[in-house]
Coordinates of C-alpha atoms in Angstrom, one line a residue:
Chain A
X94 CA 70.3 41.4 118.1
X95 CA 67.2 39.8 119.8
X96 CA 66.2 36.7 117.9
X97 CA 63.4 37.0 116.4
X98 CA 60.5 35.0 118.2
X99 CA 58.9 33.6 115.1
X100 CA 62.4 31.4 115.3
X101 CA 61.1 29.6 118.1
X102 CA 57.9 29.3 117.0
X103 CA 58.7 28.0 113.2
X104 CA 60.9 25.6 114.8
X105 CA 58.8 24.4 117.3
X106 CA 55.8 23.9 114.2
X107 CA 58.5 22.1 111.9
X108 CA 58.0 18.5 114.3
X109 CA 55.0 16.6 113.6
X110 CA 54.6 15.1 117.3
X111 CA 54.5 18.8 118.3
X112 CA 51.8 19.9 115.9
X113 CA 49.8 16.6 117.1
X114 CA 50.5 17.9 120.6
X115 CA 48.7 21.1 119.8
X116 CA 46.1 19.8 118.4
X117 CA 45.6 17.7 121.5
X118 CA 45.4 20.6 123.7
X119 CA 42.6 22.4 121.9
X120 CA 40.2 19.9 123.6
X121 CA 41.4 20.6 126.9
X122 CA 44.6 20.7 129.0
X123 CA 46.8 17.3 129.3
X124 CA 49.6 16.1 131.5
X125 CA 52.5 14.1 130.4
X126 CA 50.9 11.1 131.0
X127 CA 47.9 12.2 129.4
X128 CA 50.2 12.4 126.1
X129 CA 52.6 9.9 126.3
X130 CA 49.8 7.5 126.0
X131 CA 48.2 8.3 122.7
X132 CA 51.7 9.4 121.4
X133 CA 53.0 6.1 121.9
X134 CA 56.0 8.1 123.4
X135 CA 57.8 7.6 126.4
X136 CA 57.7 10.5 129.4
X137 CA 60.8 12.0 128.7
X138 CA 60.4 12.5 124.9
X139 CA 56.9 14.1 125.7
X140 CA 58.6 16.4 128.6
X141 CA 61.5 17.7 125.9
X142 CA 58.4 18.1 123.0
X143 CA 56.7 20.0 125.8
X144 CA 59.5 22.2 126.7
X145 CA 60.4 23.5 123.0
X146 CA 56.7 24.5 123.1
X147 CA 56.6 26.2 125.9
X148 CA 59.8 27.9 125.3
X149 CA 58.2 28.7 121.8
X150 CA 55.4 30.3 124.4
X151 CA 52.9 28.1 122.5
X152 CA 51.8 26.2 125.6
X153 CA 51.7 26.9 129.3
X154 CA 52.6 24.3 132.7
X155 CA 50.9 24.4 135.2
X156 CA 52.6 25.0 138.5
X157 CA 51.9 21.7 140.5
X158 CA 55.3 20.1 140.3
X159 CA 53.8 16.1 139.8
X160 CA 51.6 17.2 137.0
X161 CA 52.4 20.2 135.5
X162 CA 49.4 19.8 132.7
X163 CA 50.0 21.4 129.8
X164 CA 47.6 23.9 128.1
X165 CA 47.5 25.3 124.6
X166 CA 48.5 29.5 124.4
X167 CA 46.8 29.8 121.0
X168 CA 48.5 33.8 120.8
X169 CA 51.4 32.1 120.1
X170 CA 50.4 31.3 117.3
X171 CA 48.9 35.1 116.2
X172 CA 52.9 36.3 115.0
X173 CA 52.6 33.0 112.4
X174 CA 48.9 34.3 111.3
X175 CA 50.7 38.2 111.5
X176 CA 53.4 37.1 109.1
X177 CA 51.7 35.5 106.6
X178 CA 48.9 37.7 106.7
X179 CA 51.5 39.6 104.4
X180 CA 51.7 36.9 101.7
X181 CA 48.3 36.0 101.5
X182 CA 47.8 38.8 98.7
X183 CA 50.0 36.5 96.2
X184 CA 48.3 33.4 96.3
X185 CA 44.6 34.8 97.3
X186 CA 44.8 36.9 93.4
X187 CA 44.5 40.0 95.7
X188 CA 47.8 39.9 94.1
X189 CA 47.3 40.6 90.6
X190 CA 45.0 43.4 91.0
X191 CA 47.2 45.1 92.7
X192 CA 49.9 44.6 89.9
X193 CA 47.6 45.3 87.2
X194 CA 46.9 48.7 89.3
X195 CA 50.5 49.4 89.6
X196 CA 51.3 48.3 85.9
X197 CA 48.2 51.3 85.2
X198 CA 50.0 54.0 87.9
X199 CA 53.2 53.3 85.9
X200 CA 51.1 54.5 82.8
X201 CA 49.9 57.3 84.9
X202 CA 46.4 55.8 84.8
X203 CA 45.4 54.3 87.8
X204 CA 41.8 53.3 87.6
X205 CA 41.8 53.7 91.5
X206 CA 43.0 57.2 91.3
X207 CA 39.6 59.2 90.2
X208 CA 37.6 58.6 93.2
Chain B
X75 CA 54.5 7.4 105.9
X76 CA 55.2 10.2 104.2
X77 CA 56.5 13.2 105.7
X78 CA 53.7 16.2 106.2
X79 CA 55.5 18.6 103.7
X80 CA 54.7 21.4 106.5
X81 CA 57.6 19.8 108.6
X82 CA 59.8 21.4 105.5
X83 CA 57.8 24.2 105.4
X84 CA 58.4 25.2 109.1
X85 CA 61.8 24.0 109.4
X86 CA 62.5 26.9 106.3
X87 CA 60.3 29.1 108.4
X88 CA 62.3 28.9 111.2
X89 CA 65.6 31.0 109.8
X90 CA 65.1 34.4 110.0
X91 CA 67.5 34.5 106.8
X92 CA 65.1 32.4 104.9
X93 CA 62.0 34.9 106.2
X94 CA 64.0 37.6 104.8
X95 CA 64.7 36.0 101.3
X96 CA 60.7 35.3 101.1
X97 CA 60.2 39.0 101.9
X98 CA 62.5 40.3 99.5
X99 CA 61.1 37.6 96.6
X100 CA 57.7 39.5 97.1
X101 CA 59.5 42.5 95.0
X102 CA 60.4 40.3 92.3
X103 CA 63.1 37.7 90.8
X104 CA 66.7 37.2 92.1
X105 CA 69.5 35.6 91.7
X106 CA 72.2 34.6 94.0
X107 CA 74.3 37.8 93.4
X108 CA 70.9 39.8 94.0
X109 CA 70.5 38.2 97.6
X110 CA 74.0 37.8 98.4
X111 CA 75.1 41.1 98.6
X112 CA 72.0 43.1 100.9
X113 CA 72.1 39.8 103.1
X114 CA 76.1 40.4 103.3
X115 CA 76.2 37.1 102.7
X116 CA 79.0 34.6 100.7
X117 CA 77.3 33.5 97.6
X118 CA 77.2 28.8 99.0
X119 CA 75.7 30.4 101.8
X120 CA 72.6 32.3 99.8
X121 CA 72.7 28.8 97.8
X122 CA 72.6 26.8 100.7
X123 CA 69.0 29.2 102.0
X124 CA 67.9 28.4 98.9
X125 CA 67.8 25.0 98.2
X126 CA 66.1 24.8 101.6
X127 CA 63.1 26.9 100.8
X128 CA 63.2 25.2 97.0
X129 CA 63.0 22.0 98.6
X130 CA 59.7 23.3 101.1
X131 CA 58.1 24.7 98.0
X132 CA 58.0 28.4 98.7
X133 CA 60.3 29.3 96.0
X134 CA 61.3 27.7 92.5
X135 CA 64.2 28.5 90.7
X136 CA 65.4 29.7 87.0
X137 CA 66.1 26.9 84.5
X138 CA 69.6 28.7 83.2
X139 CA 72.3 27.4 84.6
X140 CA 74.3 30.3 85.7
X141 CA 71.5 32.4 86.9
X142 CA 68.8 30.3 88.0
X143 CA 66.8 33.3 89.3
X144 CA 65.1 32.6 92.4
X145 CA 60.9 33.4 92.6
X146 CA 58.2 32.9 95.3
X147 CA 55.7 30.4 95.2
X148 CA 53.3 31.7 97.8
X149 CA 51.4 28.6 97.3
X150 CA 53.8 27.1 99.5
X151 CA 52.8 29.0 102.4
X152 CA 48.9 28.2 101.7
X153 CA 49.1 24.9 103.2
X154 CA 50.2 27.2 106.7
X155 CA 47.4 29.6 106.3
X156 CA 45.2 26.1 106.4
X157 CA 46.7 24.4 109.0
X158 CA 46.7 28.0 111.2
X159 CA 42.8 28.4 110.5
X160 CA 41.5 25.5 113.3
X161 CA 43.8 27.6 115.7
X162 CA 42.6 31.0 114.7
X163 CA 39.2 30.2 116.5
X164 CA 41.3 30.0 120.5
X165 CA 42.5 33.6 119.7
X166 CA 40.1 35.6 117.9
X167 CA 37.2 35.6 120.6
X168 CA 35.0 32.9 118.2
X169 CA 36.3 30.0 120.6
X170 CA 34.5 31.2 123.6
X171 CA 31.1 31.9 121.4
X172 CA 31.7 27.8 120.6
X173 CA 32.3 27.3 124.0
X174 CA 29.5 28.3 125.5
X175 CA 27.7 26.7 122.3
X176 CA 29.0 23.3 123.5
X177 CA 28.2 23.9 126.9
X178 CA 24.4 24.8 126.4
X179 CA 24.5 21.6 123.5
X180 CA 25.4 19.5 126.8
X181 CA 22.7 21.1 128.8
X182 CA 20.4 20.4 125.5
X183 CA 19.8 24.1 125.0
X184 CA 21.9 24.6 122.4
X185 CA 20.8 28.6 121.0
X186 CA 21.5 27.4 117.5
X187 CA 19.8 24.6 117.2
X188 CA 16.6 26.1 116.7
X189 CA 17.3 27.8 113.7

């Protein structure tokens, strides 16, 4: 069985130092050394952050070998808004009208049934 | 400092087990038994899923003892939906329109500044 992307993704969003790295990045690309900095982190810990978001395919490295800058890949991030686009109904009250129609299509009297 | 309770959150994200508890929660209450045996799955194992998403805040449990149904507390999953919503603007197209916004703000011909 293929794992399941979202894994990857979930995982890589459960550190806080990631998310922060995220947000980072939605101002502009940023090498290592551009991170380690405000981080308060050394080099490597930023490189091994980096990797489990790239590997997560919510950033991008650049090619050049020295600086590599990272770059946010925000569709990553469109499975998490997919999934939970699901649950949104049962906190948003969308919810309850759609129990109270199914509690009336139970009694055979759906109010959405006569259009 | 306290712990961002979306680390939790993620981290019970990031099982595809958990994801499939949440889903089946969305149909109604169940117990351990309920889960255990479409999830082929021992019974401390189901637990074990459990108290992880219990301790995130997406479900709570039953007060009785022996049962202690399990049932979703999509609240949980609000603070996601907020955290995903400063992202949603670098996928859906909207991030570009606020780019070029910016840009003509820097060039002091910002379009909707004369509104």
């Amino acid at each position: 069985m293929t794992p399941d992307p979202l894994d990857a993704v979930f995982s890589a969003l459960a550190d806080p130092t990631r998310r922060a790295i995220l947000a980072r990045l939605t101002e502009g690309e940023a090498t290592v050394n551009d991170l380690a900095a405000p981080f308060d982190m050394s080099l490597p810990a930023v490189s091994k952050h980096l990797k489990v978001l790239e590997k997560a395919g919510l950033i991008s490295r650049g090619r050049e070998a020295q600086w590599r800058p990272a770059r946010l890949e925000p569709m990553g991030l469109h499975g998490v808004a997919d999934w939970l686009e699901y649950y949104r109904r049962f906190w948003d009250g969308s919810f309850n009208r759609l129990d109270d129609f199914l509690k009336k299509a139970q009694q055979g009297d759906p109010d959405g049934s006569r259009n």
